[in-house]
Amino acid sequence: MATRYQYETSPRKLDPNIRKEKKKQNIKVVKDLPKQDIKLSKEQKKKHRKATLLVIAIFAVLFTISYRNTQINEKFNEIQNLRTELSSLQKENEQLQVTIENSLNLSNIEKQAKEKLGMQKLTNKQTVYVSLPKKDYIESATEKVEISDTNENWFQKLVDKIFNR
């Protein structure tokens, strides 16, 4: 049994004469026409214009969508920043309320009065009692009080002055 294994690493070489014949058959020379000789018909010009306008329109739509998305992202970021600022202000407000409630405690007020202001509780020697007579201190009105209606307009006031004279 004869085996046809190839033990070499390089491929077999082709006959160089065969390659040259194939290349000559496939190559065709195309003569380039100058651009002046190529004329487009009116239909081709219209198609070209329509294609150009369509590309411009698509670009404009995509640009508009992109611009709107950037604006939406900016507003979203602004809202997020404002929310974080709001939450921090709310936390600070709650802490201030707790501080105020703690400072309004009677024992805290008394402690601060003693420490900061140097105040002391009254003793029995410092207490002075004042006796007041049971006389009524309200004086009765001696003048007549007129209540004027401030809701009247200027025409009503004029009519009242004319008929009251």
Coordinates of C-alpha atoms in Angstrom, one line a residue:
M1 CA 0.0 0.0 0.0
A2 CA 1.4 3.3 -1.0
T3 CA 0.7 6.3 1.1
R4 CA 0.7 9.8 -0.3
Y5 CA 1.5 11.8 2.8
Q6 CA 3.5 15.0 2.4
Y7 CA 6.2 15.3 5.1
E8 CA 7.4 18.7 4.1
T9 CA 6.2 22.0 5.6
S10 CA 6.3 24.0 2.4
P11 CA 3.5 23.6 -0.1
R12 CA 4.1 22.4 -3.6
K13 CA 5.1 24.9 -6.2
L14 CA 3.0 25.5 -9.2
D15 CA 4.4 25.7 -12.7
P16 CA 5.2 29.4 -13.3
N17 CA 4.1 29.2 -17.0
I18 CA 0.5 28.3 -16.0
R19 CA 0.1 31.3 -13.7
K20 CA 1.1 33.8 -16.3
E21 CA -1.4 32.5 -18.8
K22 CA -4.2 32.8 -16.3
K23 CA -3.3 36.4 -15.4
K24 CA -3.3 37.5 -19.0
Q25 CA -6.7 36.2 -19.6
N26 CA -8.4 37.8 -16.5
I27 CA -7.0 41.4 -17.0
K28 CA -9.1 43.7 -19.0
V29 CA -8.1 47.3 -19.7
V30 CA -10.8 49.8 -19.0
K31 CA -10.3 53.2 -20.5
D32 CA -11.2 56.0 -18.1
L33 CA -13.4 58.7 -19.5
P34 CA -12.8 62.3 -18.5
K35 CA -15.4 63.7 -16.1
Q36 CA -16.5 66.2 -18.7
D37 CA -17.8 63.4 -20.9
I38 CA -19.8 61.8 -18.1
K39 CA -23.2 63.5 -18.0
L40 CA -26.0 62.7 -15.5
S41 CA -29.5 62.7 -16.6
K42 CA -32.2 64.8 -14.8
E43 CA -33.6 61.8 -13.1
Q44 CA -30.1 60.9 -11.7
K45 CA -29.6 64.4 -10.5
K46 CA -33.0 64.3 -8.8
K47 CA -32.1 61.0 -7.1
H48 CA -28.8 62.4 -6.1
R49 CA -30.5 65.5 -4.5
K50 CA -33.1 63.4 -2.8
A51 CA -30.4 61.1 -1.4
T52 CA -28.4 64.1 -0.2
L53 CA -31.5 65.7 1.4
L54 CA -32.4 62.4 3.1
V55 CA -28.9 62.1 4.6
I56 CA -29.0 65.7 5.8
A57 CA -32.5 65.2 7.3
I58 CA -31.4 62.0 9.0
F59 CA -28.3 63.7 10.4
A60 CA -30.5 66.6 11.7
V61 CA -32.9 64.2 13.4
L62 CA -30.1 62.3 15.0
F63 CA -28.4 65.5 16.1
T64 CA -31.7 66.8 17.6
I65 CA -32.2 63.5 19.5
S66 CA -28.7 63.6 20.7
Y67 CA -29.0 67.2 21.8
R68 CA -32.3 66.5 23.7
N69 CA -30.7 63.5 25.4
T70 CA -27.9 65.7 26.7
Q71 CA -30.3 68.2 28.0
I72 CA -32.3 65.5 29.7
N73 CA -29.1 64.1 31.3
E74 CA -28.1 67.6 32.5
K75 CA -31.6 68.1 34.1
F76 CA -31.5 64.7 35.6
N77 CA -28.1 65.4 37.2
E78 CA -29.3 68.7 38.4
I79 CA -32.4 67.1 40.0
Q80 CA -30.2 64.5 41.6
N81 CA -27.9 67.2 43.0
L82 CA -30.9 69.1 44.4
R83 CA -32.3 65.9 46.0
T84 CA -29.0 65.2 47.7
E85 CA -28.8 68.8 48.9
L86 CA -32.4 68.6 50.1
S87 CA -31.7 65.4 52.1
S88 CA -28.6 66.9 53.7
L89 CA -30.6 70.1 54.6
Q90 CA -33.4 67.9 56.1
K91 CA -30.9 66.0 58.2
E92 CA -29.4 69.2 59.4
N93 CA -32.8 70.6 60.2
E94 CA -33.7 67.5 62.2
Q95 CA -30.5 67.7 64.1
L96 CA -31.2 71.4 64.9
Q97 CA -34.7 70.6 66.0
V98 CA -33.3 67.9 68.4
T99 CA -30.7 70.4 69.7
I100 CA -33.5 73.0 70.2
E101 CA -35.7 70.5 72.1
N102 CA -32.8 69.5 74.3
S103 CA -31.9 73.1 75.0
L104 CA -35.5 73.9 76.0
N105 CA -35.4 71.4 78.8
L106 CA -35.8 73.3 82.1
S107 CA -32.8 71.6 83.8
N108 CA -30.6 72.6 80.8
I109 CA -31.8 76.2 81.0
E110 CA -31.1 76.3 84.8
K111 CA -27.7 74.8 84.2
Q112 CA -26.7 77.4 81.6
A113 CA -28.1 80.2 83.7
K114 CA -25.8 79.1 86.6
E115 CA -22.7 78.4 84.4
K116 CA -22.8 81.2 81.8
L117 CA -24.7 84.0 83.5
G118 CA -23.7 83.3 87.1
M119 CA -27.3 83.3 88.4
Q120 CA -28.4 81.6 91.6
K121 CA -31.7 80.5 93.0
L122 CA -33.5 83.0 95.3
T123 CA -33.3 82.5 99.0
N124 CA -36.0 83.4 101.5
K125 CA -34.2 86.6 102.4
Q126 CA -34.3 87.9 98.9
T127 CA -38.1 87.3 98.5
V128 CA -40.2 90.4 98.7
Y129 CA -44.0 90.2 98.8
V130 CA -46.0 93.1 97.5
S131 CA -49.6 93.7 98.5
L132 CA -51.9 95.4 96.1
P133 CA -55.3 96.9 96.9
K134 CA -58.2 95.3 95.3
K135 CA -59.2 98.5 93.5
D136 CA -60.1 98.2 89.8
Y137 CA -57.5 99.9 87.7
I138 CA -59.6 100.1 84.5
E139 CA -60.8 103.6 83.6
S140 CA -64.0 104.1 81.8
A141 CA -64.0 105.9 78.5
T142 CA -65.0 109.6 78.7
E143 CA -65.0 110.3 75.0
K144 CA -67.5 109.1 72.5
V145 CA -66.0 106.6 70.1
E146 CA -67.2 106.7 66.5
I147 CA -66.6 103.7 64.3
S148 CA -66.1 104.6 60.7
D149 CA -66.7 102.1 58.0
T150 CA -63.4 101.8 56.1
N151 CA -65.0 99.6 53.5
E152 CA -66.9 102.5 51.8
N153 CA -65.6 103.6 48.5
W154 CA -65.0 107.3 47.6
F155 CA -68.3 107.6 45.8
Q156 CA -70.3 106.4 48.8
K157 CA -68.3 108.9 51.0
L158 CA -69.1 111.7 48.7
V159 CA -72.9 110.8 48.7
D160 CA -72.9 110.7 52.5
K161 CA -71.2 114.1 52.7
I162 CA -73.7 115.7 50.3
F163 CA -76.9 114.3 52.0
N164 CA -75.6 114.8 55.6
R165 CA -75.0 118.5 55.2

